[in-house]
Coordinates of C-alpha atoms and ligand atoms in Angstrom, one line a residue:
M1 CA 72.2 76.2 115.3
N2 CA 73.7 74.7 112.1
P3 CA 75.5 77.6 110.3
A4 CA 74.8 75.9 107.0
S5 CA 71.2 76.9 107.4
L6 CA 72.4 80.6 107.2
I7 CA 74.0 80.1 103.7
P8 CA 71.7 81.1 100.9
V9 CA 71.3 78.8 97.9
A10 CA 73.9 79.5 95.1
E11 CA 72.5 81.1 91.9
P12 CA 73.2 79.1 88.7
L13 CA 76.0 80.4 86.5
P14 CA 75.4 81.1 82.8
I15 CA 78.9 79.8 81.8
P16 CA 81.5 77.6 83.6
W17 CA 83.1 78.8 86.8
G18 CA 86.6 79.0 85.5
W19 CA 85.8 82.1 83.3
F20 CA 84.7 84.2 86.2
D21 CA 87.5 82.9 88.4
I22 CA 90.2 84.0 85.9
L23 CA 88.6 87.4 85.6
L24 CA 88.2 87.7 89.4
V25 CA 91.9 86.9 90.0
L26 CA 93.2 89.2 87.2
T27 CA 91.0 92.2 88.1
F28 CA 91.8 91.7 91.8
A29 CA 95.5 91.8 91.1
V30 CA 95.1 95.1 89.2
H31 CA 93.0 96.5 92.0
I32 CA 95.6 95.7 94.6
L33 CA 98.5 97.1 92.5
F34 CA 96.7 100.5 92.1
M35 CA 95.7 100.4 95.8
N36 CA 99.3 99.7 96.8
A37 CA 100.7 102.5 94.6
L38 CA 98.2 105.0 96.1
L39 CA 98.2 104.0 99.8
G40 CA 102.0 103.2 100.0
S41 CA 103.1 106.4 98.2
A42 CA 100.7 108.5 100.2
A43 CA 102.0 107.1 103.5
I44 CA 105.7 107.5 102.5
G45 CA 105.0 111.1 101.2
L46 CA 103.2 112.0 104.5
L47 CA 106.0 110.6 106.7
R48 CA 108.5 112.8 104.7
A49 CA 106.3 115.8 104.9
M50 CA 106.0 115.4 108.7
K51 CA 109.8 115.5 108.9
G52 CA 109.7 118.9 107.1
D53 CA 110.3 117.9 103.4
A54 CA 106.9 118.3 101.6
G55 CA 108.3 117.9 98.0
L56 CA 107.6 114.2 97.7
A57 CA 104.2 114.5 99.3
R58 CA 103.3 117.1 96.7
D59 CA 104.5 115.0 93.8
V60 CA 102.7 111.8 94.9
G61 CA 99.7 113.9 96.0
D62 CA 99.3 115.0 92.4
K63 CA 98.8 111.4 91.4
A64 CA 96.5 110.5 94.3
P65 CA 93.1 111.5 92.8
P66 CA 93.6 109.5 89.6
L67 CA 95.1 106.5 91.5
L68 CA 92.1 106.5 93.9
A69 CA 89.7 106.6 90.9
L70 CA 91.6 103.7 89.3
T71 CA 91.6 101.7 92.6
I72 CA 87.9 102.1 93.0
N73 CA 87.1 101.3 89.3
F74 CA 89.3 98.2 89.4
G75 CA 87.6 97.4 92.7
V76 CA 84.2 97.3 91.1
A77 CA 85.3 94.6 88.5
P78 CA 86.4 92.0 91.1
L79 CA 83.4 92.9 93.3
L80 CA 81.0 91.9 90.4
F81 CA 82.9 88.6 89.7
L82 CA 83.0 87.9 93.4
Q83 CA 79.3 88.4 93.7
V84 CA 78.7 86.1 90.8
L85 CA 80.8 83.3 92.3
Y86 CA 80.5 83.8 96.0
G87 CA 77.5 86.1 96.4
H88 CA 75.8 83.8 98.8
F89 CA 78.8 84.2 101.2
D90 CA 79.9 87.8 100.5
Y91 CA 76.4 89.4 100.5
V92 CA 75.8 87.8 103.9
S93 CA 79.1 89.0 105.4
S94 CA 78.5 92.5 104.0
V95 CA 75.1 92.6 105.6
L96 CA 76.4 91.3 108.9
M97 CA 79.0 94.0 109.1
G98 CA 76.2 96.5 108.7
G99 CA 77.2 100.2 109.4
W100 CA 80.9 99.3 109.3
W101 CA 80.6 98.2 105.8
L102 CA 78.2 100.9 104.6
A103 CA 80.5 103.6 106.1
V104 CA 83.1 102.7 103.4
I105 CA 81.3 104.8 100.9
P106 CA 81.3 108.2 102.8
V107 CA 84.8 107.4 104.1
L108 CA 86.1 107.0 100.6
M109 CA 84.4 110.3 99.6
V110 CA 86.3 112.0 102.4
A111 CA 89.5 110.5 101.1
Y112 CA 88.8 111.7 97.6
Y113 CA 87.8 115.2 98.8
G114 CA 90.9 115.4 101.0
Y115 CA 93.3 114.5 98.2
Y116 CA 91.7 117.0 95.8
A117 CA 91.7 119.7 98.5
A118 CA 95.3 119.2 99.2
K119 CA 96.2 119.1 95.5
F120 CA 94.4 122.4 94.6
G121 CA 95.0 124.2 97.9
W122 CA 98.7 123.2 98.3
E123 CA 100.2 126.7 98.2
S124 CA 97.5 128.4 100.2
M125 CA 97.5 125.9 103.1
G126 CA 100.0 125.9 105.9
A127 CA 102.2 122.8 106.4
G128 CA 100.3 121.8 109.6
K129 CA 96.9 122.0 108.0
R130 CA 98.0 120.2 104.9
N131 CA 99.6 117.3 106.8
L132 CA 96.5 116.9 108.9
L133 CA 94.4 116.7 105.7
L134 CA 96.7 114.1 104.2
A135 CA 96.7 112.1 107.4
V136 CA 92.8 112.1 107.4
A137 CA 92.7 111.0 103.8
L138 CA 95.3 108.2 104.5
S139 CA 93.3 107.1 107.6
C140 CA 90.2 106.8 105.3
L141 CA 92.2 104.5 103.0
L142 CA 93.4 102.4 106.0
Y143 CA 89.8 102.1 107.3
T144 CA 88.6 100.9 103.8
G145 CA 91.3 98.3 103.6
F146 CA 90.5 97.0 107.1
M147 CA 86.8 96.7 106.3
L148 CA 87.7 94.8 103.1
T149 CA 89.9 92.3 105.1
N150 CA 87.0 92.0 107.6
N151 CA 84.5 91.3 104.9
M152 CA 86.8 88.9 102.9
T153 CA 87.5 86.9 106.1
L154 CA 84.0 86.9 107.6
M155 CA 82.6 85.6 104.3
L156 CA 84.7 82.5 104.8
L157 CA 83.4 81.7 108.3
P158 CA 79.7 80.8 108.4
E159 CA 80.2 79.5 111.9
A160 CA 81.1 83.1 113.0
W161 CA 77.8 84.5 111.4
T162 CA 75.8 83.3 114.4
E163 CA 77.1 86.3 116.3
Y164 CA 74.4 88.2 114.5
F165 CA 71.9 86.7 117.0
T166 CA 73.7 88.1 120.0
A167 CA 75.4 91.3 118.6
S168 CA 73.3 94.5 118.8
G169 CA 74.3 95.9 115.4
G170 CA 76.8 95.2 112.6
F171 CA 80.0 93.4 113.8
L172 CA 83.5 92.8 112.6
N173 CA 85.5 89.6 112.4
L174 CA 87.8 90.6 115.3
S175 CA 88.1 87.1 116.9
D176 CA 89.7 85.6 113.8
P177 CA 93.4 85.1 114.4
T178 CA 94.2 85.6 110.7
L179 CA 92.6 89.1 110.5
L180 CA 95.6 91.1 111.8
P181 CA 98.4 89.4 109.9
R182 CA 96.3 89.3 106.7
Y183 CA 95.6 93.0 106.9
L184 CA 99.2 93.9 107.8
H185 CA 100.4 91.7 104.9
F186 CA 98.4 93.9 102.5
M187 CA 99.4 97.1 104.2
V188 CA 103.2 96.3 104.3
G189 CA 102.8 95.2 100.6
A190 CA 101.3 98.6 99.9
L191 CA 104.4 100.3 101.4
A192 CA 106.6 98.2 99.2
V193 CA 104.8 98.8 96.0
G194 CA 104.2 102.5 97.0
G195 CA 108.0 102.8 97.3
L196 CA 108.4 101.2 93.9
F197 CA 105.9 103.7 92.5
I198 CA 108.0 106.6 93.9
A199 CA 111.1 105.1 92.3
L200 CA 109.4 104.8 88.9
L201 CA 108.1 108.4 89.3
G202 CA 111.7 109.5 90.1
R203 CA 112.9 107.6 87.0
S204 CA 110.4 109.5 84.7
K205 CA 111.2 112.9 86.4
E206 CA 115.0 112.2 86.5
R207 CA 115.0 112.6 90.2
D208 CA 117.7 110.2 91.6
D209 CA 116.7 111.0 95.2
Y210 CA 113.2 109.7 94.6
V211 CA 114.6 106.5 92.9
A212 CA 116.9 105.9 95.9
T213 CA 114.2 106.6 98.5
G214 CA 111.6 104.5 96.7
M215 CA 113.9 101.5 96.1
T216 CA 114.9 101.5 99.8
W217 CA 111.2 101.4 100.9
F218 CA 110.5 98.7 98.3
T219 CA 113.3 96.4 99.4
R220 CA 112.9 96.8 103.1
A221 CA 109.1 96.6 103.2
T222 CA 109.3 93.4 101.0
M223 CA 111.7 91.8 103.4
V224 CA 109.5 92.7 106.4
N225 CA 106.5 91.4 104.4
L226 CA 108.1 88.0 104.1
L227 CA 108.0 87.8 107.9
V228 CA 104.4 89.1 108.0
G229 CA 103.5 86.6 105.3
F230 CA 104.9 83.7 107.4
W231 CA 103.0 85.0 110.4
F232 CA 99.8 85.0 108.3
L233 CA 100.5 81.4 107.0
L234 CA 101.1 80.2 110.6
S235 CA 97.8 81.8 111.8
L236 CA 95.8 79.7 109.3
P237 CA 93.8 76.7 110.6
R238 CA 96.2 73.7 110.7
P239 CA 94.4 71.6 108.0
I240 CA 94.6 74.5 105.6
L241 CA 98.2 75.3 106.5
L242 CA 99.1 71.6 105.7
L243 CA 97.4 72.0 102.3
F244 CA 99.9 74.8 101.5
M245 CA 102.8 72.6 102.8
G246 CA 102.4 69.9 100.1
G247 CA 98.8 68.7 100.9
S248 CA 97.6 70.3 97.7
Q249 CA 100.1 70.3 94.9
P250 CA 98.8 73.2 92.9
A251 CA 98.3 75.4 96.0
T252 CA 101.8 74.6 97.2
M253 CA 103.2 75.4 93.8
V254 CA 101.5 78.8 93.5
L255 CA 102.7 79.7 97.0
L256 CA 106.2 78.7 96.1
A257 CA 106.1 80.7 92.9
S258 CA 104.9 83.7 94.9
L259 CA 107.9 83.3 97.3
I260 CA 110.3 83.0 94.5
G261 CA 108.8 86.1 92.9
A262 CA 109.2 88.0 96.2
G263 CA 112.8 86.8 96.5
M264 CA 113.6 87.9 92.9
A265 CA 111.9 91.3 93.6
I266 CA 114.2 91.8 96.7
V267 CA 117.3 90.9 94.6
A268 CA 116.2 93.5 91.9
G269 CA 115.5 96.0 94.7
L270 CA 118.9 95.5 96.2
R271 CA 120.4 96.2 92.8
K272 CA 118.3 99.4 92.7
D273 CA 116.6 98.4 89.4
P274 CA 113.1 99.8 89.4
V275 CA 112.0 98.3 86.1
K276 CA 113.0 94.7 87.0
S277 CA 111.7 95.1 90.5
A278 CA 108.3 96.2 89.0
L279 CA 108.2 93.2 86.7
W280 CA 108.8 90.8 89.7
A281 CA 106.4 92.7 91.9
V282 CA 103.6 92.4 89.4
L283 CA 104.3 88.6 89.0
T284 CA 104.4 88.2 92.7
V285 CA 101.1 90.0 93.2
L286 CA 99.6 87.8 90.5
F287 CA 100.8 84.6 92.2
M288 CA 99.8 85.8 95.6
S289 CA 96.3 86.6 94.3
L290 CA 96.1 83.0 93.0
T291 CA 97.3 81.7 96.4
R292 CA 94.6 83.8 98.0
N293 CA 92.0 82.2 95.7
W294 CA 93.1 78.7 96.8
L295 CA 92.9 79.9 100.4
R296 CA 89.2 80.9 99.9
A297 CA 88.4 77.6 98.2
F298 CA 89.9 75.7 101.1
Y299 CA 88.0 77.7 103.7
L300 CA 84.7 77.2 101.9
A301 CA 85.2 73.5 101.0
P302 CA 83.2 72.2 104.0
W303 CA 80.2 74.4 102.9
F304 CA 80.4 74.7 99.2
T305 CA 82.5 73.8 96.1
A306 CA 82.7 75.3 92.7
E307 CA 81.6 72.0 91.1
S308 CA 78.3 72.1 93.0
T309 CA 77.2 75.3 91.3
P310 CA 74.7 74.6 88.5
V311 CA 75.7 76.0 85.0
T312 CA 73.0 76.9 82.5
S313 CA 75.4 77.2 79.5
Q314 CA 73.8 80.4 78.2
Y315 CA 76.7 82.0 76.4
S316 CA 74.9 85.0 74.9
S317 CA 75.6 87.4 77.8
F318 CA 79.2 86.3 77.9
Y319 CA 79.7 87.1 74.2
L320 CA 78.0 90.4 74.8
F321 CA 80.5 91.1 77.7
L322 CA 83.5 90.1 75.5
G323 CA 82.2 92.4 72.7
F324 CA 81.9 95.3 75.1
L325 CA 85.2 94.6 76.7
V326 CA 87.1 94.5 73.3
G327 CA 85.1 97.6 72.1
G328 CA 85.7 99.4 75.4
L329 CA 89.4 98.7 75.3
G330 CA 89.6 99.9 71.7
L331 CA 87.9 103.1 72.6
M332 CA 90.2 103.6 75.6
G333 CA 93.2 103.1 73.4
Y334 CA 91.9 105.7 71.0
M335 CA 91.2 108.2 73.8
M336 CA 94.7 107.7 75.1
K337 CA 96.1 108.3 71.6
L338 CA 94.2 111.5 71.3
Y339 CA 95.2 112.6 74.8
L340 CA 98.9 111.9 74.2
R341 CA 98.8 113.7 70.8
S342 CA 97.3 116.8 72.4
R343 CA 99.9 116.7 75.1
E344 CA 102.7 116.5 72.6
R345 CA 101.2 119.5 70.7
R346 CA 100.9 121.5 74.0
A347 CA 104.5 120.6 74.8
Ligands
HEM1 C1 90.5 102.9 97.9 C2 90.5 102.2 99.0 C3 90.6 100.7 99.0 C4 91.5 100.0 99.6 C5 92.6 100.5 100.5 C6 91.2 98.6 99.3 C7 92.0 97.5 99.8 C8 91.7 96.2 99.6 C9 92.3 95.1 100.3 C10 93.4 95.3 101.3 C11 91.8 94.0 99.9 C12 92.1 92.6 100.3 C13 91.3 92.2 101.5 C14 91.6 90.8 101.9 O1 91.5 89.8 101.1 O2 91.9 90.6 103.1 C15 90.8 94.4 98.9 C16 90.0 93.5 98.3 C17 88.9 93.8 97.5 N1 88.5 95.1 97.1 FE1 89.5 96.8 97.7 N2 90.2 98.5 98.5 C18 89.7 99.8 98.3 C19 88.6 100.1 97.6 C20 87.7 99.2 97.0 C21 86.5 99.6 96.4 C22 85.9 101.0 96.3 C23 85.9 98.4 95.9 C24 84.7 98.2 95.2 C25 84.0 99.0 94.5 C26 86.8 97.3 96.2 C27 86.7 96.0 95.9 C28 87.4 95.0 96.4 C29 87.1 93.6 96.2 C30 85.9 93.1 95.5 C31 88.0 92.9 96.9 C32 88.1 91.4 97.0 C33 88.3 90.6 95.7 C34 88.4 89.2 95.9 O3 88.0 88.7 97.0 O4 88.9 88.5 95.1 N3 87.9 97.9 96.9 N4 90.8 95.7 98.8

């Protein structure tokens, strides 16, 4: 069977591709930064709690419900842009994963409930029960991340979709050699940024021990992630690997910029400077998100290119979107102002 026959026809775009692509990369980077702060700090806090020191787990646990809400909300935005640009790949892979994919919703609800229950029942729960609850919530996040990596890789491989005809239910992309290094690359990155989040929290709470612990996690995890990143790079199909090794100038440049960013982040981390580390970390995540965007385009090139998508040049909905975006941001700024003012008054 020719896998191309399984790819639905691309829907026309109302405005040129680039607009959606920029928004996809930007919102994805924000999503990943929030996810990292949540998952990484929750994992580090839990490890500490299991060694008998629950203070850090309590402080990061307080931030977990809002961080989870922000991760999910900033996940919706790239999901919408992804569906506009790559819906004919991503919808198919989502459907093929079946129950594995659908389970993400109840699993995330368990994570939410777990973090809320731990936050509000902290004093009344024993350490054992509390750690178990935090471990269940963390496993739910790890599951969700794994499903996303499965979906994001399966959508790139129409030749793997034919498994549908022999599999008895939904299936995962387990035979893809890039799956594990790609997933680990995101998870080790989460430990690094989670550490940085703890250091920044320590800075605002004037807790030097948090700054020291957080910066150590940030620096070491980023060093390990350089190795995991190379493993991921080497696991790519050879023609794509060569494109990142000079075959495509822009792709090679963004990968190089990401590596320089990671190097600078490690230097700032070794100097125990959370603010500079945060700046380099954000830049690195942005460049890595761009690199990942190139990777997707290279994988899909045999089946589909951005230029082949018809554009209808109907700008009215785009202007409406921009209007709501600016209006929404203004309203959010106003709400933040009211909130901060009321906090000052209470203090
Ligand atoms: C809170 C738990 C979550 C975790 C740990 C998580 C983790 C991840 C990871 C690791 C990736 C990258 C996958 C890869 O490329 O291999 C990813 C991508 C993505 N996530 Fe999340 N995610 C979470 C929740 C969500 C939710 C609830 C949504 C949607 C409502 C979402 C939407 C997305 C989208 C659309 C992408 C891909 C964007 C793109 O391809 O440019 N995520 N997420």
